[in-house]
mmCIF file of C-alpha atoms in Angstrom:
data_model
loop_
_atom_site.group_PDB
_atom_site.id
_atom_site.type_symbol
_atom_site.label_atom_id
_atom_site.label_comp_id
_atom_site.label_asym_id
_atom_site.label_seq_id
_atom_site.Cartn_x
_atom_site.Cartn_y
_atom_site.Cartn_z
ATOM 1 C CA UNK A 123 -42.345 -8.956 126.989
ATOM 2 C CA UNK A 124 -42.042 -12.748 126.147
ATOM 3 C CA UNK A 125 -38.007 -14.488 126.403
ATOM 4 C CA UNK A 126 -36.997 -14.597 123.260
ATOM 5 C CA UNK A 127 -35.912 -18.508 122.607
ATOM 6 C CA UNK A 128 -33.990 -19.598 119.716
ATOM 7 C CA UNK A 129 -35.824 -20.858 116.825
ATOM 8 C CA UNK A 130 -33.639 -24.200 117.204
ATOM 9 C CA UNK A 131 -34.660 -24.369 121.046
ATOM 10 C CA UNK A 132 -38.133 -23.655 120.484
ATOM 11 C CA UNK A 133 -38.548 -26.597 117.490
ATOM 12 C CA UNK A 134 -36.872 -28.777 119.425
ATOM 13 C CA UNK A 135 -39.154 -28.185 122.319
ATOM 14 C CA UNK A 136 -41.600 -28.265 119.955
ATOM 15 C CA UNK A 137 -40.963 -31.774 118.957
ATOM 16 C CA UNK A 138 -40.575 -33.130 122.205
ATOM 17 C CA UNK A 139 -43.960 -31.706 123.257
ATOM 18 C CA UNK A 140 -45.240 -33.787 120.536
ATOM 19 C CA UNK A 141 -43.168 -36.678 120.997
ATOM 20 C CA UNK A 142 -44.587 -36.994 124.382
ATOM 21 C CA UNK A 143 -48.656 -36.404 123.523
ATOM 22 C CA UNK A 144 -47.867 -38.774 120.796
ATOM 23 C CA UNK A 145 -46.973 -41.331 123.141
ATOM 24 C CA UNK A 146 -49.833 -41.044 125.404
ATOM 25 C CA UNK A 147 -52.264 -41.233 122.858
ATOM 26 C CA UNK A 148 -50.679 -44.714 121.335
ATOM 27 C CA UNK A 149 -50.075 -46.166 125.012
ATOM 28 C CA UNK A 150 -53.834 -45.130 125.970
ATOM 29 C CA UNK A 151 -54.853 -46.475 122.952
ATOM 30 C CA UNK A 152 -53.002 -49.801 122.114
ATOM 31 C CA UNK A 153 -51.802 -50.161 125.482
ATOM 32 C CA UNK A 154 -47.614 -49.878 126.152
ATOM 33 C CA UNK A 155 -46.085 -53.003 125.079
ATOM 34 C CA UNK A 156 -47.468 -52.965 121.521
ATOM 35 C CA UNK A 157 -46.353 -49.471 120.981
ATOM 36 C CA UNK A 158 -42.589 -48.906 119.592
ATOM 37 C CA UNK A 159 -40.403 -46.180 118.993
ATOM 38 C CA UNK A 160 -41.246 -46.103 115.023
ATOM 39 C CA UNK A 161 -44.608 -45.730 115.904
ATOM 40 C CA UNK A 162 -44.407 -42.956 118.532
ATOM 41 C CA UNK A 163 -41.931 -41.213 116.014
ATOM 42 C CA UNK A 164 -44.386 -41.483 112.983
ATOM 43 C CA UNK A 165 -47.140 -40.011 115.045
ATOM 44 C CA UNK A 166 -45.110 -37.151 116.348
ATOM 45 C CA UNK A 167 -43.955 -36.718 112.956
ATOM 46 C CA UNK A 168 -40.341 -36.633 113.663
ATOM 47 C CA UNK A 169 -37.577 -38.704 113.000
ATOM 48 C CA UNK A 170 -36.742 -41.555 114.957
ATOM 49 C CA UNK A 171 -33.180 -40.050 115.540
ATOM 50 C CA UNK A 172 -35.071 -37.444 116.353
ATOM 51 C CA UNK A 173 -36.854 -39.458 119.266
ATOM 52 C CA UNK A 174 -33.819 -40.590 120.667
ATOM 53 C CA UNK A 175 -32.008 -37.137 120.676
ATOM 54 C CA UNK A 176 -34.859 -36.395 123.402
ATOM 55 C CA UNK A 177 -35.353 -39.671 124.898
ATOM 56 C CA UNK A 178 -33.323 -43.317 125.606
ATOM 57 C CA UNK A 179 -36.019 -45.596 124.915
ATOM 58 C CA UNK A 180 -39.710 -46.334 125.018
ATOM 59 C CA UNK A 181 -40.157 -46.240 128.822
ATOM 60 C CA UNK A 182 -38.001 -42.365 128.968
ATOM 61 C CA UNK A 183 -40.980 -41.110 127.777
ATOM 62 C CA UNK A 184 -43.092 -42.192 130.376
ATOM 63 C CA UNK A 185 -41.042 -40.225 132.507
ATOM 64 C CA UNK A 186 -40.810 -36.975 130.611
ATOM 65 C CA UNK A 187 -42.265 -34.793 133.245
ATOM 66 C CA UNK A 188 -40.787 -35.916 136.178
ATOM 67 C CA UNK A 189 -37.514 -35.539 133.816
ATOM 68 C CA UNK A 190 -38.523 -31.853 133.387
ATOM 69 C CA UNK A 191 -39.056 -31.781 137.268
ATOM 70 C CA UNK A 192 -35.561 -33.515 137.861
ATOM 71 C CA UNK A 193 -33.944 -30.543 135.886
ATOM 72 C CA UNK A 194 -35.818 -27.606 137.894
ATOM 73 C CA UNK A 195 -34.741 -29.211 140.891
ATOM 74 C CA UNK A 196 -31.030 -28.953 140.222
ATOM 75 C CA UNK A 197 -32.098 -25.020 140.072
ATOM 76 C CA UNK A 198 -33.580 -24.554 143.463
ATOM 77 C CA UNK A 199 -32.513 -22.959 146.402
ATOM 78 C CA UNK A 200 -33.605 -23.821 149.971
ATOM 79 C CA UNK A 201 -34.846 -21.822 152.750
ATOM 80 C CA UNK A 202 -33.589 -22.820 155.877
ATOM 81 C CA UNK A 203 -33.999 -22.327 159.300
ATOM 82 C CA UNK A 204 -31.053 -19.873 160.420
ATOM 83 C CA UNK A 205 -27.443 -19.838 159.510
ATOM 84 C CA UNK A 206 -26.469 -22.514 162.680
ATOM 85 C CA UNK A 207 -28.597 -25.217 162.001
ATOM 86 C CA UNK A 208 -27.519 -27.424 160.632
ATOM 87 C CA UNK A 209 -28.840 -30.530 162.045
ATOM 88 C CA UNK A 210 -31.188 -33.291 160.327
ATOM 89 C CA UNK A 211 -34.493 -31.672 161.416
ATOM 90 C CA UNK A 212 -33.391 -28.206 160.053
ATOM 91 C CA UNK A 213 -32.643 -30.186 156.798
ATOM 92 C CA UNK A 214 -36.092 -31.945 156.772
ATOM 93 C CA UNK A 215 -37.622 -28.573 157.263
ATOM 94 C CA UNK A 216 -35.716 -27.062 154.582
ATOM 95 C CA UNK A 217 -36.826 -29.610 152.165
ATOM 96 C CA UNK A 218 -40.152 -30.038 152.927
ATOM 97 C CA UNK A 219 -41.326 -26.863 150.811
ATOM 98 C CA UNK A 220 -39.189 -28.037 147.687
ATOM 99 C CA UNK A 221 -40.876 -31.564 147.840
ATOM 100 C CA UNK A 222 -44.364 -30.627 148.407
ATOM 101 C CA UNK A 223 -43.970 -27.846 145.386
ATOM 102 C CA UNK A 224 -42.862 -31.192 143.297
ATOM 103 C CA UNK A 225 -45.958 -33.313 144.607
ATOM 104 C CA UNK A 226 -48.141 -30.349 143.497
ATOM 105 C CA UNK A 227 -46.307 -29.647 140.211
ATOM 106 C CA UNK A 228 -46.352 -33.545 139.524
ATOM 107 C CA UNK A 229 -50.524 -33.993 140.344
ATOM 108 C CA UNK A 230 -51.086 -30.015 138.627
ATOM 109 C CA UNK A 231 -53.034 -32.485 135.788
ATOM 110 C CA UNK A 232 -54.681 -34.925 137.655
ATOM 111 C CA UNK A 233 -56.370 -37.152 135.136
ATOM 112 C CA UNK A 234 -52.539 -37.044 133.530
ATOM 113 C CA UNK A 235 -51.044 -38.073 136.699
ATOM 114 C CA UNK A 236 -53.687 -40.882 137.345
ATOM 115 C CA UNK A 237 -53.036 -42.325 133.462
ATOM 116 C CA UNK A 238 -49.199 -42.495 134.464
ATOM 117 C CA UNK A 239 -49.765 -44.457 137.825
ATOM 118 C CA UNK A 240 -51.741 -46.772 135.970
ATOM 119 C CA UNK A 241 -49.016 -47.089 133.409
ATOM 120 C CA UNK A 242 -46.235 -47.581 136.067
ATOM 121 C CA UNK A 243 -48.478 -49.808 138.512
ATOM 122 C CA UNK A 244 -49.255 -51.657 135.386
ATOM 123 C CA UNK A 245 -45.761 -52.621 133.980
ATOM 124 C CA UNK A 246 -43.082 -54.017 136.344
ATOM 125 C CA UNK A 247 -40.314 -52.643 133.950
ATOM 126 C CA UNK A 248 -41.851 -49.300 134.294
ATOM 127 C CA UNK A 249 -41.897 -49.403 138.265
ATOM 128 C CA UNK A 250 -38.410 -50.222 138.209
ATOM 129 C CA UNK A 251 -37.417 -47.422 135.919
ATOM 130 C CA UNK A 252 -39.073 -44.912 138.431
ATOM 131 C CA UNK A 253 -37.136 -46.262 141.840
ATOM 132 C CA UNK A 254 -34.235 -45.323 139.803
ATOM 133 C CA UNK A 255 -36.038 -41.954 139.021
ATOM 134 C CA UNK A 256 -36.702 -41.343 143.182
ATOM 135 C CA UNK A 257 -32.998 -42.479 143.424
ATOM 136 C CA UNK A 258 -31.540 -39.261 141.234
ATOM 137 C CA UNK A 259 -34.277 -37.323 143.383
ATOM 138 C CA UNK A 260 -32.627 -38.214 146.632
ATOM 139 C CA UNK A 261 -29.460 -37.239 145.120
ATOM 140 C CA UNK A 262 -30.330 -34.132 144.247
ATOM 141 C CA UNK A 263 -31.900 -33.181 147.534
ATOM 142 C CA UNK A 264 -28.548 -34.092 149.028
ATOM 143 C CA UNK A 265 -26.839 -31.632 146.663
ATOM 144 C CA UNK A 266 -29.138 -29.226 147.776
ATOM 145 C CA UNK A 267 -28.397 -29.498 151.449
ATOM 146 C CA UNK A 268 -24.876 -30.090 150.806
ATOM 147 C CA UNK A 269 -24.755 -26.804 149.154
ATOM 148 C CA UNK A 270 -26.135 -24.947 151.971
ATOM 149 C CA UNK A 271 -23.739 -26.079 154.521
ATOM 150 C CA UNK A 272 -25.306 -29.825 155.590
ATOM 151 C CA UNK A 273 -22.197 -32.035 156.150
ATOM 152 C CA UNK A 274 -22.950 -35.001 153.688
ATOM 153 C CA UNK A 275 -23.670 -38.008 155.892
ATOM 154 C CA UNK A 276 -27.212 -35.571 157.365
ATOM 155 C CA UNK A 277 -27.897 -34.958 154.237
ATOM 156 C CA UNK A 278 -27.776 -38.207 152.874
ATOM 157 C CA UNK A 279 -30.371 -39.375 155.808
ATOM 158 C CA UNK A 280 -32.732 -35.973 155.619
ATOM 159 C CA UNK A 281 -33.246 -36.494 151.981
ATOM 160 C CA UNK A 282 -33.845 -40.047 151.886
ATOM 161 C CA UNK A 283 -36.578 -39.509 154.861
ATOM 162 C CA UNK A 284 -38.033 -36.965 153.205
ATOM 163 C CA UNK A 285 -38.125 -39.520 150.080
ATOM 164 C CA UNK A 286 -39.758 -42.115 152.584
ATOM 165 C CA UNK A 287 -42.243 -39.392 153.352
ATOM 166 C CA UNK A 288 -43.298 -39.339 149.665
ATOM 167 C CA UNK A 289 -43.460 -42.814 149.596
ATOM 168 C CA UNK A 290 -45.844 -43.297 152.285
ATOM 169 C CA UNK A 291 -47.862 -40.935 150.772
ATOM 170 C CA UNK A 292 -47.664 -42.678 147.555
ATOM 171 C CA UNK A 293 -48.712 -45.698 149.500
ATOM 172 C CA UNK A 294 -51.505 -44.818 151.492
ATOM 173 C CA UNK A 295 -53.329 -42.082 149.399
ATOM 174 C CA UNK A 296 -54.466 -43.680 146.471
ATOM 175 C CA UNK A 297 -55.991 -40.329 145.021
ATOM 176 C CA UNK A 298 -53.520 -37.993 143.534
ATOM 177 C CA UNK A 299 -55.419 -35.150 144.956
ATOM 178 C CA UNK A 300 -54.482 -35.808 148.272
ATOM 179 C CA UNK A 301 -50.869 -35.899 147.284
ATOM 180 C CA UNK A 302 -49.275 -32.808 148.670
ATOM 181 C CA UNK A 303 -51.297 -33.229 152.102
ATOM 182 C CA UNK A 304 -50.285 -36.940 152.817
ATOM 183 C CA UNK A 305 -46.592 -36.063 152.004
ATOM 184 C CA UNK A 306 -47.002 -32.954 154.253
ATOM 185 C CA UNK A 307 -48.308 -35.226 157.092
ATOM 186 C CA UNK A 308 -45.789 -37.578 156.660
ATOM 187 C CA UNK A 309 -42.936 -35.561 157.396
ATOM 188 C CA UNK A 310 -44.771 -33.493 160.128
ATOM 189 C CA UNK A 311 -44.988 -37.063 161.518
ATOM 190 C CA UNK A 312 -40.896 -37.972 161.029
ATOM 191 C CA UNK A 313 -39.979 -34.663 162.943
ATOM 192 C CA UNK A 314 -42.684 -35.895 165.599
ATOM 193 C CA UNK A 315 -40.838 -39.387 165.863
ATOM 194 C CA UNK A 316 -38.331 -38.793 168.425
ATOM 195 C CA UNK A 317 -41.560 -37.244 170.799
ATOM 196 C CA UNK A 318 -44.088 -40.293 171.153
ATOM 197 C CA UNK B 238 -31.376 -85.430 165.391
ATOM 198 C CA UNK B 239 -31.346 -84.066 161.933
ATOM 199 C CA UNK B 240 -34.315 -82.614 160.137
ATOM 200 C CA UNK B 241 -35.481 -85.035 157.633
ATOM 201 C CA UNK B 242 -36.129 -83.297 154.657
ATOM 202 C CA UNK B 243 -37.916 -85.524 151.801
ATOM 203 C CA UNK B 244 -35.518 -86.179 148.659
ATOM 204 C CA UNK B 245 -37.268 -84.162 145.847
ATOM 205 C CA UNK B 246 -36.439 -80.811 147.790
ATOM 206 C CA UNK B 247 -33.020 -81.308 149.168
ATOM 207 C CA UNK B 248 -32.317 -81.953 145.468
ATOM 208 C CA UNK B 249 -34.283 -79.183 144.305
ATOM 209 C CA UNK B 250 -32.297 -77.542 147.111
ATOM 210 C CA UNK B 251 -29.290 -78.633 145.593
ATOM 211 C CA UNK B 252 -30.144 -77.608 142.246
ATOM 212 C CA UNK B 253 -30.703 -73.992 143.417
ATOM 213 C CA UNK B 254 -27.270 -74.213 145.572
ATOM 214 C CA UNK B 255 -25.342 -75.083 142.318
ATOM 215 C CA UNK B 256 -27.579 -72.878 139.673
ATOM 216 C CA UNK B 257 -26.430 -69.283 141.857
ATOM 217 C CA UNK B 258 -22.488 -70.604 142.672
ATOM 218 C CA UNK B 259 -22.574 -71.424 138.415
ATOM 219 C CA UNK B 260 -23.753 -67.850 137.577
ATOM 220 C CA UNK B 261 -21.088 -66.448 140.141
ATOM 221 C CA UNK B 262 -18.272 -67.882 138.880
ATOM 222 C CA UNK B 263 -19.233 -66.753 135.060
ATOM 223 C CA UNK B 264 -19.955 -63.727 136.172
ATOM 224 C CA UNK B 265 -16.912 -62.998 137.629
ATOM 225 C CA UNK B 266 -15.329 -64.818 134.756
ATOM 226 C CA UNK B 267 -17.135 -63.110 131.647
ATOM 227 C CA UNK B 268 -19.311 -60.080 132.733
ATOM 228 C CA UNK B 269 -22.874 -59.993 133.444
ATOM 229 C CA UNK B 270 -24.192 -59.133 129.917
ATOM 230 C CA UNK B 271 -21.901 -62.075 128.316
ATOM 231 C CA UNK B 272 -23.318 -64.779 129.938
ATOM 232 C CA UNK B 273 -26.546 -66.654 129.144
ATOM 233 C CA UNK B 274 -29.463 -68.422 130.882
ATOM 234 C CA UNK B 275 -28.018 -71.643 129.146
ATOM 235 C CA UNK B 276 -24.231 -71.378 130.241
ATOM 236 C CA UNK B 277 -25.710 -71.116 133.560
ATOM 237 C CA UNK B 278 -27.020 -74.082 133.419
ATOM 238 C CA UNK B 279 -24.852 -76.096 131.630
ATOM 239 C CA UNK B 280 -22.233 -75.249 133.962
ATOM 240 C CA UNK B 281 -24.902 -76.168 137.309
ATOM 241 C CA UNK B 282 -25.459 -79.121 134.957
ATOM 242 C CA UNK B 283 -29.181 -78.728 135.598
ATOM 243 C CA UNK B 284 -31.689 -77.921 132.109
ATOM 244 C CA UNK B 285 -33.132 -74.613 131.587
ATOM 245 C CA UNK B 286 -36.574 -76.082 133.056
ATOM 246 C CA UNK B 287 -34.955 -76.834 136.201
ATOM 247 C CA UNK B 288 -32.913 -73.564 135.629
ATOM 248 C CA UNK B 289 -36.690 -71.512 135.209
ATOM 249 C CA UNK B 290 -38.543 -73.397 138.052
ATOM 250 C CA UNK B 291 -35.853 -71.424 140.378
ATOM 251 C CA UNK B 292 -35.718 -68.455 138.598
ATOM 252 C CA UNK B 293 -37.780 -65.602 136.148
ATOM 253 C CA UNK B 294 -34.383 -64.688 134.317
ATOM 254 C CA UNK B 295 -30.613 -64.549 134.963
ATOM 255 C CA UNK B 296 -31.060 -60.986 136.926
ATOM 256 C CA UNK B 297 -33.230 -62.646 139.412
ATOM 257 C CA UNK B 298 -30.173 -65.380 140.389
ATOM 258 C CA UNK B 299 -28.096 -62.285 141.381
ATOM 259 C CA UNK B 300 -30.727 -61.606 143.900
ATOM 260 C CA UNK B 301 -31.086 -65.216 145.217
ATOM 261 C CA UNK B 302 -29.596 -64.355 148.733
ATOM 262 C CA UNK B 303 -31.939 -61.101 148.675
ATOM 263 C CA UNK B 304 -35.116 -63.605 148.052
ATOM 264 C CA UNK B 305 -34.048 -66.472 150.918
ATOM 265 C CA UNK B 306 -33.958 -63.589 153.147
ATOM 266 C CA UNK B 307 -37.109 -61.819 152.060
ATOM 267 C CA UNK B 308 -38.989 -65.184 152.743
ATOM 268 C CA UNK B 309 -37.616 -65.536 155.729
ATOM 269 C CA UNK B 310 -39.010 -62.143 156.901
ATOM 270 C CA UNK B 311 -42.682 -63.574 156.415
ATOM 271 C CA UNK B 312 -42.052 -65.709 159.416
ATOM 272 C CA UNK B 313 -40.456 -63.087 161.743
ATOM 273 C CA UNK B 314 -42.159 -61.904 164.885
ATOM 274 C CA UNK B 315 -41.792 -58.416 166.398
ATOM 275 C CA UNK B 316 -40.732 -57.855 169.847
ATOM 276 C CA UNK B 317 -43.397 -54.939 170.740
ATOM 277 C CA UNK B 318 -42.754 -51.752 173.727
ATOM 278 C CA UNK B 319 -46.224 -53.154 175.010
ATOM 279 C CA UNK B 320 -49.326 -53.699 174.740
ATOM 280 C CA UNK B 321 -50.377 -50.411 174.506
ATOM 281 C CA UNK B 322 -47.791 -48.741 172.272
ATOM 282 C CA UNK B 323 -48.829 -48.565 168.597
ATOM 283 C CA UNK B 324 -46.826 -45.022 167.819
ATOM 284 C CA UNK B 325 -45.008 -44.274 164.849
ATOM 285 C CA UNK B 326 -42.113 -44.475 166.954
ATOM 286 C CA UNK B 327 -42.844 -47.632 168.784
ATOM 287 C CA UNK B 328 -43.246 -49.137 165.107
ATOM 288 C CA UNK B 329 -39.406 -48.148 163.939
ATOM 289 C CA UNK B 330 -38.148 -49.573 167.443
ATOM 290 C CA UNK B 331 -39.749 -52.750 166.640
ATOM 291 C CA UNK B 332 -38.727 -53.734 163.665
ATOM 292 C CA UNK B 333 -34.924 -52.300 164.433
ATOM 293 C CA UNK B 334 -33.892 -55.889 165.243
ATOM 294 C CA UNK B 335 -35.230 -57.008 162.292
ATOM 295 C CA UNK B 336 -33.753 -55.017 159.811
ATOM 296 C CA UNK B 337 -30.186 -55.060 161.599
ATOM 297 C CA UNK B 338 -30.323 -59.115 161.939
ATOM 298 C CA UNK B 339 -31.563 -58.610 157.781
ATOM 299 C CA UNK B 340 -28.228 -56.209 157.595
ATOM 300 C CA UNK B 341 -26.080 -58.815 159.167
ATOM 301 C CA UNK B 342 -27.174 -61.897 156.903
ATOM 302 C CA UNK B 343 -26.886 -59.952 153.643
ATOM 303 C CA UNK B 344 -22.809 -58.923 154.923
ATOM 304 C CA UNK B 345 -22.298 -62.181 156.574
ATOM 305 C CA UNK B 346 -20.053 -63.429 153.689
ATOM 306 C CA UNK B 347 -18.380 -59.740 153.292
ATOM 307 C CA UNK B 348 -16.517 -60.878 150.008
ATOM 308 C CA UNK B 349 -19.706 -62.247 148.588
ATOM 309 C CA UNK B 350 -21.496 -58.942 149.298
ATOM 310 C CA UNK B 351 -18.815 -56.677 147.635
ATOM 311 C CA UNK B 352 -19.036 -58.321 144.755
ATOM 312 C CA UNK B 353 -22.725 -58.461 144.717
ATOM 313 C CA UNK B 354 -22.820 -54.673 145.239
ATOM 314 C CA UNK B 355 -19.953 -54.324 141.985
ATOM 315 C CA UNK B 356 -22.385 -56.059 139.642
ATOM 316 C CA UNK B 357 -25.562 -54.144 140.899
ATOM 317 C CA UNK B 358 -23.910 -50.609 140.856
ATOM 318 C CA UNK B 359 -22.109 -51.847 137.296
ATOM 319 C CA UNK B 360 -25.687 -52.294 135.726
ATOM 320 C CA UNK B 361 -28.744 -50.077 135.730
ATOM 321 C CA UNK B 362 -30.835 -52.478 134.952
ATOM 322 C CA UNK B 363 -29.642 -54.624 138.365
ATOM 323 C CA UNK B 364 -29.788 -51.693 140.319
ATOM 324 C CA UNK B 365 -33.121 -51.400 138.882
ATOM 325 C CA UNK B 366 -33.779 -54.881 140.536
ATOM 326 C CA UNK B 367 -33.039 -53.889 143.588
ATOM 327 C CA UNK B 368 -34.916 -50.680 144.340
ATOM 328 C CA UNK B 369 -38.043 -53.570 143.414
ATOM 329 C CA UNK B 370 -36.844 -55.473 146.062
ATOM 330 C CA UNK B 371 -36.180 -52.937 148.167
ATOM 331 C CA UNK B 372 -40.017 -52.221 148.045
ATOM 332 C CA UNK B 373 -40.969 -55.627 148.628
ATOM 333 C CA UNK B 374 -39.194 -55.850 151.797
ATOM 334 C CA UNK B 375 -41.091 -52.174 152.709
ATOM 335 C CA UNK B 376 -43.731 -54.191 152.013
ATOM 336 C CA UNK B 377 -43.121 -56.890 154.686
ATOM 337 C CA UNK B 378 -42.120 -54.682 156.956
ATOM 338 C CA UNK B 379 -45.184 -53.269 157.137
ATOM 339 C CA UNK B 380 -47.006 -56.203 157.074
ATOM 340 C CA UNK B 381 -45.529 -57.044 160.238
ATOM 341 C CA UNK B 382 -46.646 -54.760 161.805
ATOM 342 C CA UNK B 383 -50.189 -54.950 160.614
ATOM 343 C CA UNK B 384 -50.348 -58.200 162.118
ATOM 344 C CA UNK B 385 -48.566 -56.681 165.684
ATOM 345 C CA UNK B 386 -52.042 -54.175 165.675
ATOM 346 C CA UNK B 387 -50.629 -51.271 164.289
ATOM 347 C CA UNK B 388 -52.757 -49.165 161.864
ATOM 348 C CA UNK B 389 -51.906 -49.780 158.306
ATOM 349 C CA UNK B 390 -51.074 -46.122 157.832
ATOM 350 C CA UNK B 391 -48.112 -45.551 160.898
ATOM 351 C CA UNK B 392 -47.386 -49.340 159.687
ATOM 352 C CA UNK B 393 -46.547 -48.054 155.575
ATOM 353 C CA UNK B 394 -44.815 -44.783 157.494
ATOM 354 C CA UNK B 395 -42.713 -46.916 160.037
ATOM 355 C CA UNK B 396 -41.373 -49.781 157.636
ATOM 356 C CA UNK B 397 -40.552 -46.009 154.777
ATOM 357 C CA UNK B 398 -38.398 -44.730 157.198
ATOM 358 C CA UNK B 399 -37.069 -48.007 158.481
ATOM 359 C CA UNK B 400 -36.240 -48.502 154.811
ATOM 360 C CA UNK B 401 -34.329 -45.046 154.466
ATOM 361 C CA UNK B 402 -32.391 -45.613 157.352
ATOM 362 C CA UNK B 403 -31.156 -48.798 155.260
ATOM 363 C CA UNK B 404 -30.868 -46.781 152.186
ATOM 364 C CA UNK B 405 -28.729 -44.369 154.265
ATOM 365 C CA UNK B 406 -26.737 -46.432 155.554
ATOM 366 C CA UNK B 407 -25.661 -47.900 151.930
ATOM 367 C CA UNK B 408 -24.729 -44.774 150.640
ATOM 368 C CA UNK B 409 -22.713 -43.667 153.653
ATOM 369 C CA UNK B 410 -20.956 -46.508 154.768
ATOM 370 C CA UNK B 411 -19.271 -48.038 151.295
ATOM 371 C CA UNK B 412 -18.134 -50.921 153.675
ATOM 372 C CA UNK B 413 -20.161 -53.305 154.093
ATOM 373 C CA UNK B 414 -18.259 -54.224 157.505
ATOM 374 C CA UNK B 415 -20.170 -51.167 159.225
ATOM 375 C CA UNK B 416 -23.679 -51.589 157.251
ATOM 376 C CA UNK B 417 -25.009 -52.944 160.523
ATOM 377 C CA UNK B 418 -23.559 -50.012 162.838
ATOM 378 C CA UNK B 419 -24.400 -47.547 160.211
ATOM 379 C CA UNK B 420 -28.238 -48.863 159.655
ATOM 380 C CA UNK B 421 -28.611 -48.822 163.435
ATOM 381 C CA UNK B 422 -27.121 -44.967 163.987
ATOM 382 C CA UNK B 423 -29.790 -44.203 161.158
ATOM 383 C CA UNK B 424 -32.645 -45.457 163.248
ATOM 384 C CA UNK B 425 -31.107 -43.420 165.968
ATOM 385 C CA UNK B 426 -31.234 -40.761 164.375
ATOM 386 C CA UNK B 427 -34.657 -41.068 162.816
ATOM 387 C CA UNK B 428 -36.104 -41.740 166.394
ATOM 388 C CA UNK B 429 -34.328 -38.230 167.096
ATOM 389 C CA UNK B 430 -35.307 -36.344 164.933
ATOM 390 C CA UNK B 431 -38.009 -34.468 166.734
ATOM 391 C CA UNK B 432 -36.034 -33.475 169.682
ATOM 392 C CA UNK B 433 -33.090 -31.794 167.984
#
């Protein structure tokens, strides 16, 4: 049986859903600095208070899935090792399966994923705007150990390796579809460090 | 003896000196956002030409300490394990004295620091800034080690994690006074990690 939504929830969902495609179509097609909010709005057919009920500014909408993904996140739960461990390799471990199902989730549509590297690689404003995006991720993956028993100051440092992990993946596999294995390597490799 | 450096850049030197203590002192006096690229340099007494031939924009100046640093890094050296030793872990022990002698530079006028951290965390778009720096010195980092004979993959890993430590560090440690003791219990940990 389908969840019922609200017919508010569902228009507004609606309109972001076009807000976004809207958005990729102009950037693709005029490129992102001659594109403004009027004209995303217009093409979405929505109001630009509309737009900004759903988004800050131009460059939010770049971001609108790993937004999405930012918001599941707060929802997860983490598997961990045993109830005693709690030390920053158990925390690595326990995070490793929520940030490779991220890496997957964000390269599920690879020519999509490939247009927004290109985007972000492209614009300097745009690669700022996602360090602050990986910031709120690390933050996140603190709360998560936090909340399963990880005294702050190891959780801190297990979720900003596993972040570094990501990075290094980000860094040496160009191709998205090698995403989730480089970022598994990478922290196979940081709870190898301490034996080589 | 004195080095004898040629008039035009101990001026331009000077220029530079008096362009970042001018955009101190306003903003500590007025804000960030209520000062201009012009009262900057009226009160440096320099023009805006001299003003841009130092700087992209009035965000950049709050970074000038970041940048002398970041060009000093091209001309480190790394003190290597040996010959032999091009690990992952070998990597992070190398450029540990780097990155701590980085740490104590940036605190070495504590005051200056604090209030250099204030204005970052006070505006997104500063602490935007920064994670871009923050990736140029990852950048560096690894480029170090490139040129020590390690593999540009464990190099990109190595200079991630040395990077997290850092990032750690700042988020644990609010004083500045133990950035350098916190950075290097990081990399202590991070060269742990496998054997706990």
């Amino acid at each position: 049986m389908p969840v019922d939504v609200p017919l508010i929830e569902r228009k507004q969902r609606e309109a972001r859903r076009r807000i976004v495609a809207a958005a990729e179509e102009l950037f693709a097609a005029r490129g992102f600095a001659a594109v403004s909010v009027s004209d995303i709005a217009e093409r979405a057919e929505v109001g630009r208070t509309t737009f900004f009920r759903h988004f800050g500014d131009k460059q939010e909408v770049v971001f609108a899935r790993e937004q999405e993904l930012l918001d599941l996140l707060a929802a997860e739960t983490l598997e961990t090792d045993g109830p005693d461990d709690r030390s920053a390799s158990a925390a690595l471990r326990a995070l490793e399966p929520v940030l490779l199902c991220l890496c997957e989730r964000m390269t599920a549509d690879l020519d999509g994923y490939r247009r927004h590297v290109r985007l972000v690689e492209d614009h300097p404003e745009l690669g700022a705007r996602e360090g602050v995006k990986m910031q709120v991720v690390t933050e996140r993956l603190t709360d998560l150990l936090v909340a399963q028993g990880w005294a702050g100051g190891t959780a801190t440092f297990a979720a900003e390796i596993a972040l570094a992990c990501y990075r290094t993946a980000r860094r040496t596999s160009p191709d998205p579809a090698t995403l989730v294995a480089a970022t598994r390597t990478a922290i196979h490799h940081a709870l190898g460090l301490g034996t080589r």
